[in-house]
Tab-separated table of C-alpha atoms in Angstrom:
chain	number	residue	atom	x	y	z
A	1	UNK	CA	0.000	0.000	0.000
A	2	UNK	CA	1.864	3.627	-1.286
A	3	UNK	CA	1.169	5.957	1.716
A	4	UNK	CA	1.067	9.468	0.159
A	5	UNK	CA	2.794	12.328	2.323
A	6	UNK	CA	1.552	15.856	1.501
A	7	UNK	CA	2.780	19.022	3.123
A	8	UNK	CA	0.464	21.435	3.637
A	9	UNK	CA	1.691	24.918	4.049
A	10	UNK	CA	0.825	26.582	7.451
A	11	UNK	CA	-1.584	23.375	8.137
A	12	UNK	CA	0.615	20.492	8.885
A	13	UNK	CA	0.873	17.186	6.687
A	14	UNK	CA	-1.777	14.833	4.796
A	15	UNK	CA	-0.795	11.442	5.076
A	16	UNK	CA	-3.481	8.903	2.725
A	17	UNK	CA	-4.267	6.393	0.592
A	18	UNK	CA	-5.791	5.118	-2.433
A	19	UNK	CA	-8.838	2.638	-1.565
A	20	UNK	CA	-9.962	-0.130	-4.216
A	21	UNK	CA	-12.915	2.195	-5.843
A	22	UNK	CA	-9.934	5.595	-5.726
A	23	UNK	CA	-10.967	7.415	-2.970
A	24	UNK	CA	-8.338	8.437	-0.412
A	25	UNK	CA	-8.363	7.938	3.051
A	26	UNK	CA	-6.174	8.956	5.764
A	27	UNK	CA	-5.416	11.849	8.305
A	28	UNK	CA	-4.521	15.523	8.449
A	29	UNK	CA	-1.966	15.900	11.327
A	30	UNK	CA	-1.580	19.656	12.202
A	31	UNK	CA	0.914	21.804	13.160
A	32	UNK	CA	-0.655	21.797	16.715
A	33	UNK	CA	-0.987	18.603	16.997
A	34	UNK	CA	-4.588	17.921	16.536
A	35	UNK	CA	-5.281	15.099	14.068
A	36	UNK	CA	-8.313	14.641	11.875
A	37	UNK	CA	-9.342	11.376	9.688
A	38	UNK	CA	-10.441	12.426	6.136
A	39	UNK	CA	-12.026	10.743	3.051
A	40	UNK	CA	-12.083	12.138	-0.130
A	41	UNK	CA	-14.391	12.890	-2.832
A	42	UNK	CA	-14.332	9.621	-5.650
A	43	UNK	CA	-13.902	12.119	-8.393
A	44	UNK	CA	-11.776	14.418	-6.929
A	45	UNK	CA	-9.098	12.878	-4.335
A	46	UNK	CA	-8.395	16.681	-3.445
A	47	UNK	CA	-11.653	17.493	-1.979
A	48	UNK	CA	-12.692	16.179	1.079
A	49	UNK	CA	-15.908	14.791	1.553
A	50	UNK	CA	-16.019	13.825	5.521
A	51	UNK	CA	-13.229	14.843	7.992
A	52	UNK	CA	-13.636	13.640	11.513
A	53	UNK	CA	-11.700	15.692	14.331
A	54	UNK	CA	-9.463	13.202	16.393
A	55	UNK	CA	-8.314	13.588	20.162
A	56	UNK	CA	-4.565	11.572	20.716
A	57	UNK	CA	-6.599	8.945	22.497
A	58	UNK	CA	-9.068	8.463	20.355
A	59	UNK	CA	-6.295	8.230	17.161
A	60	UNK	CA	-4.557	5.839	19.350
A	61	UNK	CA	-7.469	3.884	19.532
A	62	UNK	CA	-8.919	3.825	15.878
A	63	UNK	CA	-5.204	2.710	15.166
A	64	UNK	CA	-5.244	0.160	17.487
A	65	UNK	CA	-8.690	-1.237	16.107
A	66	UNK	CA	-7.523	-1.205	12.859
A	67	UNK	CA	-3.681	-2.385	13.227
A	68	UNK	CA	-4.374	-5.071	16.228
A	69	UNK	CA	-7.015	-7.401	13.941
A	70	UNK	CA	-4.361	-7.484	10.991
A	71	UNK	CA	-1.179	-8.479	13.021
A	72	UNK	CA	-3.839	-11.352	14.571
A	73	UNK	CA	-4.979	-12.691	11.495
A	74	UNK	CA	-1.328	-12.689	10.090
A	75	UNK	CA	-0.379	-14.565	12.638
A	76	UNK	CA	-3.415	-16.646	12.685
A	77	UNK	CA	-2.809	-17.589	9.006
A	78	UNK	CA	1.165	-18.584	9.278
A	79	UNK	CA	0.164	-20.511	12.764
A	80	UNK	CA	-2.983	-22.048	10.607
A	81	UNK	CA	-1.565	-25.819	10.179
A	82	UNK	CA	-0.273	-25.953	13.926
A	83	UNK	CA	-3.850	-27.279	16.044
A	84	UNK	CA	-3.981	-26.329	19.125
A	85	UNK	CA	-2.165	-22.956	18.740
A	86	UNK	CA	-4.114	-19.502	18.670
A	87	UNK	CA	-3.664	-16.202	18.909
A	88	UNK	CA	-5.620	-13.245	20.465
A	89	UNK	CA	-5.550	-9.350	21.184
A	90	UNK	CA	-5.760	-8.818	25.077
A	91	UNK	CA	-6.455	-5.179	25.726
A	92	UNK	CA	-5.591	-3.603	28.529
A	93	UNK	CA	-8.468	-1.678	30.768
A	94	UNK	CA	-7.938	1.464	32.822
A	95	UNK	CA	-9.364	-0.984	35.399
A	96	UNK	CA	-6.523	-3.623	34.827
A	97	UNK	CA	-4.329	-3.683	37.624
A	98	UNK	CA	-1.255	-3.772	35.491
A	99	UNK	CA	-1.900	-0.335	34.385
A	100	UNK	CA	1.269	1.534	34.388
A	101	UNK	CA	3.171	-1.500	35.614
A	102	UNK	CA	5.419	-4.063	33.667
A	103	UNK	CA	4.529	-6.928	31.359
A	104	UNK	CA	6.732	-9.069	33.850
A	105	UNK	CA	4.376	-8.252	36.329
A	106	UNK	CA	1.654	-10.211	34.857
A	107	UNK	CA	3.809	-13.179	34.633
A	108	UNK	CA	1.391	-14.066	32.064
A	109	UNK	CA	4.313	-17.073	30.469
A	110	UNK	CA	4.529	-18.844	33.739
A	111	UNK	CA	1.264	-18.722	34.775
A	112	UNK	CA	-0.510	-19.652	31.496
A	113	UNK	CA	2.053	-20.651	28.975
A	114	UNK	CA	0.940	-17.680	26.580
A	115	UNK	CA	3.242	-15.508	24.829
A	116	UNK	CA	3.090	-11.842	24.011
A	117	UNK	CA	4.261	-11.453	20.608
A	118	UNK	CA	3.349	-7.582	20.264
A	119	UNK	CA	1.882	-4.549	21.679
A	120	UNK	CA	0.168	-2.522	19.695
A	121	UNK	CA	-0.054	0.983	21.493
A	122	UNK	CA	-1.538	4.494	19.425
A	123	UNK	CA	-1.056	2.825	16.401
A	124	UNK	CA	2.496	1.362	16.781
A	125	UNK	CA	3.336	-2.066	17.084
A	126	UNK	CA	5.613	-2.597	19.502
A	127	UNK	CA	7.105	-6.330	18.865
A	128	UNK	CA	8.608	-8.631	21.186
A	129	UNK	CA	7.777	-6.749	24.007
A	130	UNK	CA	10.572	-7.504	27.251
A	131	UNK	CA	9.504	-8.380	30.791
A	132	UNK	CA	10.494	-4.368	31.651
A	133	UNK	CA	8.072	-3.354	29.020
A	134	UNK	CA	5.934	-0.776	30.601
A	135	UNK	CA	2.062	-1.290	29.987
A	136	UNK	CA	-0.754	1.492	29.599
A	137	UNK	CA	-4.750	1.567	29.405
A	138	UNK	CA	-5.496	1.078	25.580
A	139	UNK	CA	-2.248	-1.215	24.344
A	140	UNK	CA	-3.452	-4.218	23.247
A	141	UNK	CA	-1.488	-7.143	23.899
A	142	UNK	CA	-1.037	-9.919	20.880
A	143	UNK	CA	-0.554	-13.148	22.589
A	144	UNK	CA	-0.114	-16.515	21.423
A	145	UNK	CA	-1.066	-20.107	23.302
A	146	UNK	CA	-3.512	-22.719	23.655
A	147	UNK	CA	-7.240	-21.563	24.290
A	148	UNK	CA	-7.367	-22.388	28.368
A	149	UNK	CA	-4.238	-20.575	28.475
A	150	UNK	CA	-5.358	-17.195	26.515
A	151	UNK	CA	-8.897	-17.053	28.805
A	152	UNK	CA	-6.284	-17.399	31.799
A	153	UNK	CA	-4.551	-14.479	30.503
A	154	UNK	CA	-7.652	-12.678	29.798
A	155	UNK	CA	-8.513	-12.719	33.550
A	156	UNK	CA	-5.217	-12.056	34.830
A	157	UNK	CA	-4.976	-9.010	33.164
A	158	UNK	CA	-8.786	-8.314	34.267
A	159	UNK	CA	-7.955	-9.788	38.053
A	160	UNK	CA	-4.606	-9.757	38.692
């Protein structure tokens, strides 16, 4: 996929897309930081036909939404001939109680046998995450085990 970068003068930069039917998609990040998603016009990629105004968080989260389910099904699809093996996105809740502490804190591989392959935090995939890796309210943790042992991890990072 060619991600187009456009400065705009006094605005900030348009970073987009081309879609299957040629519209454009993709954001407007200005020069003061706010962010807003855009989609063009179909017969005129320079004209904007929706723009949505985006807080950090809530570009974090679209990001997240949209990056999280394609790393899972990636890895769902090279893992596909190995039964028994699965993979899920684990978010973390302000109401986790390993907000703002480390991923060794969970310690989600000895107690369940699940890996965490990747974080994916605003956007950003953060792979092979270390036990000093620092977790937040909104990553979203790709992990990789049997079935018992991803539910296990789902309530440890919901329990403790």
């Amino acid at each position: 996929m060619n991600v187009e970068v456009t400065p705009l003068p006094g605005i900030g930069v348009r970073k987009d897309f081309a879609t299957r039917n040629g519209r454009r998609v993709g954001v407007v990040t200005h020069r003061d930081g706010h962010v807003e998603l855009i989609v063009s016009k179909t017969d005129d990629p320079d004209a904007c036909l929706a723009s949505l105004p985006l807080t950090t968080d809530e570009a974090g989260a679209l990001a997240n939404l949209l990056g999280a389910p394609q790393l899972v099904a990636q890895l769902t699809e090279e893992h596909r001939d190995l039964p028994g093996i699965n993979t899920k996105q684990l978010p973390i809740k302000s109401s986790s109680p390993f907000d703002g502490r480390t991923l060794g804190d969970t310690a989600m591989r000895t107690r369940t046998s699940v890996s965490v392959v990747a974080v994916m935090r605003a956007g950003q995939v953060h792979p092979s995450p270390s036990p000093d890796f620092n977790l937040t309210a909104g990553d979203v943790l790709v992990a990789v085990g049997t079935s018992e042992g991803l539910e296990a991890a789902v309530k440890i990072l919901k329990y403790g």
